[in-house]
Structure formats: structure tokens, C-alpha cells
Amino acid sequence: MEKIVSLCKRRGFIFQGSEIYGGLAGTYDWGHFGVALKNNIKQSWWKKFVDERKDIFGVDAAILMNSKVWEASGHVAGFSDPTEDGKQFNVMFKTEVGVGEEAAISYLRPETAQGMFVNFKNTVDAFHPKLPFGMAQIGKAFRNEIAPRDFIFRQREFEQMEIEYFVRSADWEKYFEYWKDEMEEWMEEVGIDMNKVHELEVEEKDRAHYSKRTIDFEFDYPFGRKELFGLAYRNDFDLKNHKLEYIDEEIGEKIIPHIIEPSVGLDRIVLAILLSSYVEDEKDGEVRSYLKFKPNIAPVICAVSPLLKNKPELVEYANTKVYAPLKAEFGRVAWDDNGNIGKRYRRQDEIGTPFCIVVDFDTLTDDTVTVRDRDTGEQERIKVADLKNYLKERI
Ligand code: ATP
């Protein structure tokens, strides 16, 4: 864990929040590569669950909501954890909206789910979806955790990616199984080590009162086997509380759809991916550490280097014929001419860059470059004209 935390800081992934002022417990700031990693994970989730389907509708609701939302949802009354002396402490961050006597109490949302329920009617009216259908949202959530800890595992400000999938009550078991499979498939797609993932059937006494079935997907973190994300059958609890209905045209009746909810914490996914990807091996008699990211989520797909940075003809070629076109095509492309080639490889390995491309003297005569594979260290000679396709096939 310490090695990962230190790598994340050194290489510009994740920093302690407000660090130069001594930090703020439970907050982290994301550096260049961390943002890229997080964005790639979000994109992969959105692509699979929204873009590639026609039955799930995206939402981006306000973080501040009318406090009546949190009363109806049960959070004002019950979103509490016990303190050390046994008192119940509501972990919602309270704030005021507006000026002076007009000010209204509000809360920073502790989950993204309610932002979807309150837009259920808007979504139905705008898109007329037939059951089953879903809503999806990615966004920040805030909880004044009593004891934030374990790096980005338990923070006071974090990100969630949630789906509310609305079904007819008779179908809930079928769709529960369906979402279990979908989530497993997605975890593999982003490179989570499935040997470290375990399903925990949450017992009735530990389930939220509205849930008839919950599975916690747990992960073997260095600090123990703990929750990665949850899959819950929420019954008709939420729509009922908000007094929302749906006209089921198939049976010509008003019904309250039931909900299956895969609720993913993005930061815990990032941590699980980092822990699944971190490898130490020996290369050229030295221990090297690297992040074995899948190319689809790696912050950098490839780094481009001139063999020597003091040879203008190499620099010119690398810059104009390799770096610029790849950068324009993929965006996630780095220019790296710092130190010798060995040092560049080590640096890119630690960032998790799958391919390093080097322009050398042969390039100037035959228009080929070496492409080095991060995991095996093997190098191939590839035609510059084929580079785009070479990378596309591997992303
Ligand atoms: P825990 O039992 O670990 O506190 P929870 O059961 O309260 O989690 P949920 O309310 O089900 O969590 O939230 C859904 C997901 O949001 C969790 O599975 C987790 O991935 C993420 N999450 C919840 N709290 C935090 C937090 N403080 N920091 C980072 N991620 C969190």
C-alpha cells in the first residue's frame, strides 16, 4: 500500500488534499495521470452502460438538492454511523443555501442515486421508456466519515457511478442476476484482478431496511477484504417515498417499478485497479516496478522519444512524423526525452504506459521505429505509417 501511495504521488496521480497547508482529512487531489485514469474508467463505464445500450438514460443532477429529498429518502433521519461513545452521527454535510433569514438548510449529496429518482418523472416524460429501463449518473458524493482512512478507500469526498434499473416486481430476480454478470464483465474490462474479488451475500440483519437482497462485491485490499461496490435490490422503496408512479401500458395500470442498483465507488475501483496492476519484477538485473494497466484505461497509451535529444534530425522526425500525428489521433500520448532510454522506460513503466516508441538513426533511412512492450520488455520494428493501426488494434 505504501508503495502505491508513494508511486501515485511521485508520478503525478494522486496527492493529499490541501497538502501545503497540512492536508484535510478524507480529501485527495488528482494529478494529471490520475485524472486521465479516472476519466478512462468513467468513459468505459458510460460507454458500456449508456452509449452501447438504448434502455439507459444519463443524468447529471445538481449536488445541492432541496432538503425534502433527503427527508423523503430517509437520510435526514437515518444516515448515521455510531461514534466512539456510541452516539449516532449523521454523516451528511449540512450547508445553507441563500442569504440571511431566507437561507434554507441543504446537504451535499451523500449518494448520486437520489438525483436520479427525483428525475424519474422528467425522464419518463421526455423519453417514454418501456420497462425495464434505467438511469445512470456519475458524480461526486460527500460523507462526513467519522474515520476516513486507507488512502482513497474511505474519503469524505468521492465519486460514484450508479445505475438505477427499473423493472416489474415479478422480474427482480432475473435482473439482479443480469446486473451481477454485467458488473463482473465490466470489472474484467477495466483490469481488476478477479481472483481478488469476492461476492458477499449480505445477511438480512446487515442490509438496508428497504433491501430484500444485497451483494457486496469485496476486494482483497492490503488492509483486508472490504467492500468494493454494492448491488442491491431496492424494492419499490425509493419511488414510493417520492410518490412517483409509472403507467405500464402493457397492462394499462399505474405501477411502482422496482429497482436493481449497481452502486460503484469510482475511487475504490481506481484503488482496486492500482492494486491489481502493480507488479515488481527484475529487468536487466534491477528490480523494476510497473503498473500493468490495460491499454483502454492507461493514462498514456504510448510515449514517443528521439534516441538522443541533442540530435536535431532525430528530434525533428520524432516530433513531426510520430508524436504529432499520434497525439492528434489518440490524445493520450506523451513526449519523453528526459534522461537515457533506460530511465525513460522505467518512468513510463511506472506510469503504466503500454508502449514506448523510439526514433533512432535507422528511422531516418527506413521510416521504421522500435516499439517496446511494457510487460515483456520486447521490442519490435514497426513502420511509422503502420503505427496508428498497430496501436488501435491494441487499445
Ligand atoms: P462502507 O460500508 O464501506 O461505508 P457503504 O455500504 O456505506 O460503504 P454505499 O452507501 O453502498 O457504501 O455506497 C456505494 C459505494 O460508494 C460503495 O460500495 C463504495 O464503493 C463507495 N463509497 C461509499 N463510501 C465511500 C467513501 N467514504 N469513500 C470512497 N468510496 C465510498
PDB file of C-alpha atoms in Angstrom, residues 2-16 19-20 28-29 31-33 151 274 350:
ATOM      1  CA  GLU A   2       2.801   2.451   0.903  1.00  0.00           C
ATOM      2  CA  LYS A   3       4.488   1.716  -2.412  1.00  0.00           C
ATOM      3  CA  ILE A   4       1.315   2.555  -4.307  1.00  0.00           C
ATOM      4  CA  VAL A   5       0.648   5.728  -2.335  1.00  0.00           C
ATOM      5  CA  SER A   6       4.199   6.886  -2.955  1.00  0.00           C
ATOM      6  CA  LEU A   7       4.122   5.972  -6.650  1.00  0.00           C
ATOM      7  CA  CYS A   8       0.827   7.859  -7.028  1.00  0.00           C
ATOM      8  CA  LYS A   9       2.388  10.993  -5.575  1.00  0.00           C
ATOM      9  CA  ARG A  10       5.787  10.745  -7.284  1.00  0.00           C
ATOM     10  CA  ARG A  11       4.320  10.126 -10.729  1.00  0.00           C
ATOM     11  CA  GLY A  12       1.503  12.656 -10.501  1.00  0.00           C
ATOM     12  CA  PHE A  13      -1.602  10.506  -9.996  1.00  0.00           C
ATOM     13  CA  ILE A  14      -2.981  11.341  -6.535  1.00  0.00           C
ATOM     14  CA  PHE A  15      -1.953  13.915  -3.927  1.00  0.00           C
ATOM     15  CA  GLN A  16      -3.101  14.562  -0.397  1.00  0.00           C
ATOM     16  CA  GLU A  19      -1.197  19.301   1.229  1.00  0.00           C
ATOM     17  CA  ILE A  20       0.782  22.550   1.567  1.00  0.00           C
ATOM     18  CA  TYR A  28      -7.418  13.828  -2.130  1.00  0.00           C
ATOM     19  CA  ASP A  29      -6.452  15.812  -5.226  1.00  0.00           C
ATOM     20  CA  GLY A  31      -2.893  14.993 -10.722  1.00  0.00           C
ATOM     21  CA  HIS A  32      -2.530  14.788 -14.489  1.00  0.00           C
ATOM     22  CA  PHE A  33      -2.269  10.998 -14.778  1.00  0.00           C
ATOM     23  CA  PHE A 151      -5.864   6.277   1.187  1.00  0.00           C
ATOM     24  CA  LEU A 274      -3.872   0.110  -8.994  1.00  0.00           C
ATOM     25  CA  GLU A 350       5.717   3.210 -13.502  1.00  0.00           C
TER      26      GLU A 350
END
